[in-house]
Tab-separated table of C-alpha atoms in Angstrom:
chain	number	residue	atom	x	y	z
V	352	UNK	CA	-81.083	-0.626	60.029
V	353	UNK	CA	-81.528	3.026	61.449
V	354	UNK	CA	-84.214	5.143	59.642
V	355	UNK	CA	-82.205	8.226	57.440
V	356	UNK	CA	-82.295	11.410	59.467
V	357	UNK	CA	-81.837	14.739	58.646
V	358	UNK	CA	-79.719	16.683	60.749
V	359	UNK	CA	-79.714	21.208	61.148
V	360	UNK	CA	-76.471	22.597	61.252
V	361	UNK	CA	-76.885	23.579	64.502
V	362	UNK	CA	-76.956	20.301	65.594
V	363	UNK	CA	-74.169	18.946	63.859
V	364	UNK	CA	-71.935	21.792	65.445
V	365	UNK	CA	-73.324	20.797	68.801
V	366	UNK	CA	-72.736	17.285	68.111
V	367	UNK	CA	-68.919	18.180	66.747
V	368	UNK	CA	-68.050	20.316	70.127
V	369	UNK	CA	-69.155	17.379	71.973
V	370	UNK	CA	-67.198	14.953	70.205
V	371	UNK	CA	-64.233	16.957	70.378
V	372	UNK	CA	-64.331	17.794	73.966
V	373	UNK	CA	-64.849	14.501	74.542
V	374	UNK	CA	-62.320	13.917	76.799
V	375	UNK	CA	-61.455	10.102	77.819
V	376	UNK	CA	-65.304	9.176	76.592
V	377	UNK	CA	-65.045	7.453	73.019
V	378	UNK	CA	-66.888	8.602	69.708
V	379	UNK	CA	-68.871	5.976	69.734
V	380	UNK	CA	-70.207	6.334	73.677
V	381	UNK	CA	-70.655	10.649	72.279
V	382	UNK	CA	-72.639	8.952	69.522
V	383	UNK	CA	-75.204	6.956	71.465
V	384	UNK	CA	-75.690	10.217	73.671
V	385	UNK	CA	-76.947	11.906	70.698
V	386	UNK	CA	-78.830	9.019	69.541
V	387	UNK	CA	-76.755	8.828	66.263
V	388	UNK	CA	-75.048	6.642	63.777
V	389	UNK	CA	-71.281	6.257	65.528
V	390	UNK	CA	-70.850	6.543	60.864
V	391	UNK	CA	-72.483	9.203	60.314
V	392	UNK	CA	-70.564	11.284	63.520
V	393	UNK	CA	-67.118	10.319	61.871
V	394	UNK	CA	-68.173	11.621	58.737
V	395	UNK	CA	-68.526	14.939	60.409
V	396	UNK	CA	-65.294	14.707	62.073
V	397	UNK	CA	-63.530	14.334	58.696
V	398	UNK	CA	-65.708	16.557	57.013
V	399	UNK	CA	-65.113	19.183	59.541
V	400	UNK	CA	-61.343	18.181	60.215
V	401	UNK	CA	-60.030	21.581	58.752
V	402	UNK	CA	-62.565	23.734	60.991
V	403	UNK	CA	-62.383	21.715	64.392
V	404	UNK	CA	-61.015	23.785	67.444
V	405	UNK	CA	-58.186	21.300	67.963
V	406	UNK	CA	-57.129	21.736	64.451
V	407	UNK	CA	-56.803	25.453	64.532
V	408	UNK	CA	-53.727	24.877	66.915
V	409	UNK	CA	-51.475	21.964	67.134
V	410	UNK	CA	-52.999	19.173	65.543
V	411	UNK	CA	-52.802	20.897	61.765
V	412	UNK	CA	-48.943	20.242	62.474
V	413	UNK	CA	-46.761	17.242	62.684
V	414	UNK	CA	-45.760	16.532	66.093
V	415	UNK	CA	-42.018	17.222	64.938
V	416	UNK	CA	-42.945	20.850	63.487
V	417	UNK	CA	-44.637	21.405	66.853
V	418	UNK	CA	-42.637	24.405	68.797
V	419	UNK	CA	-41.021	23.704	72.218
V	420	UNK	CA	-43.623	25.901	73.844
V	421	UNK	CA	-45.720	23.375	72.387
V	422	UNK	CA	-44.438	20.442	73.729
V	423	UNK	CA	-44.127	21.970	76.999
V	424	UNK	CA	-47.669	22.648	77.426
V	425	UNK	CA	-48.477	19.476	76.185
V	426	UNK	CA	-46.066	17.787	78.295
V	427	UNK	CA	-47.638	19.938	80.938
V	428	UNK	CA	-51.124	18.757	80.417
V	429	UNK	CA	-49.982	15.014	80.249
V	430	UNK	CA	-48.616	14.932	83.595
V	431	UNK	CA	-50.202	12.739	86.008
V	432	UNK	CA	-52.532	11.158	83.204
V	433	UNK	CA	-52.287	7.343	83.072
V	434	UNK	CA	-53.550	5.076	80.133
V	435	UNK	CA	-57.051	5.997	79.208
V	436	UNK	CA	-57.086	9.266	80.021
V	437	UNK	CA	-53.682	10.039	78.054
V	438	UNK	CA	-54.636	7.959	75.222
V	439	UNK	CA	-57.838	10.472	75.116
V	440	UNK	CA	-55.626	13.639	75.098
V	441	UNK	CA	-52.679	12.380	72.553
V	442	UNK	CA	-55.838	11.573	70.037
V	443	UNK	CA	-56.902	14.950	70.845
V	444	UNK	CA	-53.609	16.481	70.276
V	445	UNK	CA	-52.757	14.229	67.615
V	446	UNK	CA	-49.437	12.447	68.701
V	447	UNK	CA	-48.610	9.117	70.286
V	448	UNK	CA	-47.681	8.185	73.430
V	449	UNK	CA	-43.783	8.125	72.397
V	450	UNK	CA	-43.867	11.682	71.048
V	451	UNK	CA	-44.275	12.625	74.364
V	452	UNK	CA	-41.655	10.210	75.989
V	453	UNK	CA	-39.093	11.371	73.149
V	454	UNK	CA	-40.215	15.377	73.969
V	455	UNK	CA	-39.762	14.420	78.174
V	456	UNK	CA	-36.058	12.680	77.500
V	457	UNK	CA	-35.356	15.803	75.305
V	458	UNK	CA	-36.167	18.463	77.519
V	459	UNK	CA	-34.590	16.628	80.662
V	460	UNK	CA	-31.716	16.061	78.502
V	461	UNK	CA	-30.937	19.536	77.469
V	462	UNK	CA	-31.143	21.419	80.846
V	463	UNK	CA	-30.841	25.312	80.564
V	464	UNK	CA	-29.918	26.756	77.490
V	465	UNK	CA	-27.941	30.197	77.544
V	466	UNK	CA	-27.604	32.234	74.585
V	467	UNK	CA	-23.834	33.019	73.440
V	468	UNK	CA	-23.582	36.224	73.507
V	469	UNK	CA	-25.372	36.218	77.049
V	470	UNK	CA	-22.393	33.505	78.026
V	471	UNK	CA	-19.627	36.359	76.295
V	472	UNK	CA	-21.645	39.346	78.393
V	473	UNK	CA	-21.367	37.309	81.595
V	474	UNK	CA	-17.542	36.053	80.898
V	475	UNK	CA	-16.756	39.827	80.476
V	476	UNK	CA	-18.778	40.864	83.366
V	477	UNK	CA	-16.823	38.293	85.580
V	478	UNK	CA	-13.105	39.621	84.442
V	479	UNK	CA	-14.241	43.003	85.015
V	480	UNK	CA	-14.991	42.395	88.265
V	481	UNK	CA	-12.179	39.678	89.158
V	482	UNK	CA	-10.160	42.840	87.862
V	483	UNK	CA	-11.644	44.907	90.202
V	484	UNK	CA	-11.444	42.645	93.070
V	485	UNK	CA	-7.594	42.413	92.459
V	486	UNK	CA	-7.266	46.095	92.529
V	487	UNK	CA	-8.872	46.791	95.619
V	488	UNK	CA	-7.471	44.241	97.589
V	489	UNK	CA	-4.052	45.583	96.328
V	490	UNK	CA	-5.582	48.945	97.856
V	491	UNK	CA	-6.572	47.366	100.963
V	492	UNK	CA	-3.130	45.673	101.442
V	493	UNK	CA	-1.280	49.155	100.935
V	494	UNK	CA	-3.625	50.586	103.074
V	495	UNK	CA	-2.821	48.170	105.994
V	496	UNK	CA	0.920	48.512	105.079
V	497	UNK	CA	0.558	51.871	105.524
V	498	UNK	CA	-0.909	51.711	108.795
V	499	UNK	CA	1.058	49.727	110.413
V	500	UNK	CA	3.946	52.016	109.788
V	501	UNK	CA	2.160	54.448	111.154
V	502	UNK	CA	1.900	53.177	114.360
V	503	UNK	CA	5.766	51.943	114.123
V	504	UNK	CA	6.638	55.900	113.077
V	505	UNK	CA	4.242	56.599	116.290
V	506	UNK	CA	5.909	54.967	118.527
V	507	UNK	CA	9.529	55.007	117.310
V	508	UNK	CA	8.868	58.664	117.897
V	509	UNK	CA	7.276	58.325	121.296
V	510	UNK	CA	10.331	56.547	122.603
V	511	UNK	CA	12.674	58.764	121.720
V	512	UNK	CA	10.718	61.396	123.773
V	513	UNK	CA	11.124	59.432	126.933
């Protein structure tokens, strides 16, 4: 059995920032770094759960309260990870492994989102200029029409000059 130490606060905020910047290391491996009870660093942890850095963001929530700025960052930062290393960041975030399945399916699954009345602004944005279009093609056509009888006129007249 381990003697009882007394630990400064100092050191127990070291200790804490360790442990929770642990990364894909374990509490108990942080532990024996510090040459401490695995115990007595859990205590800390829930002790301290209120006031860690992780908590101050996402991990206060549920993972279904979390934004969808949230999720995309997270989903972000899981890319690429495979089995230990994501196990270490969902227990640093706080969700499981499906909570970040079910967030991937939902975001592929939704595709872009446009707003209504940015849909109504660009429907009435296309007549106008379908409108548009119409007219000045009927311009164009008249114009052409026109020309052509121009040149008819031109040279009706130039024949009966011969």
């Amino acid at each position: 059995m381990r003697e009882r130490r007394q630990y400064n606060e100092s050191f127990r905020q070291q200790a804490l920032e360790k442990v929770y910047g642990r990364g894909i290391s374990t509490v108990k491996s942080v532990a024996d770094d510090l040459n401490m009870s695995c115990g007595t660093l859990k205590n800390w942890m829930k002790a301290d759960k209120n006031n860690s850095p992780l908590n101050a963001g996402l991990r206060s929530k549920r993972p279904n309260e979390w934004s969808l700025a949230e999720r995309l960052e997270i989903l972000k930062e899981s890319h690429g990870l495979e089995d230990e290393a994501l196990n270490a960041l969902c227990r640093a975030k706080g969700v499981f492994r499906h909570h970040l399945e079910q967030w991937q399916a939902a975001f592929l699954a939704a595709g872009p989102t446009v707003n209504r009345s940015e849909l109504r602004d660009l429907k009435d944005t296309n007549k106008a200029l379908t409108r548009e279009l119409n007219r000045k093609e009927k311009a164009l056509a008249e114009a052409a029409a026109l020309l052509v009888l121009q040149k008819k006129y031109r040279a009706l007249w130039e024949e009966k000059d011969e």
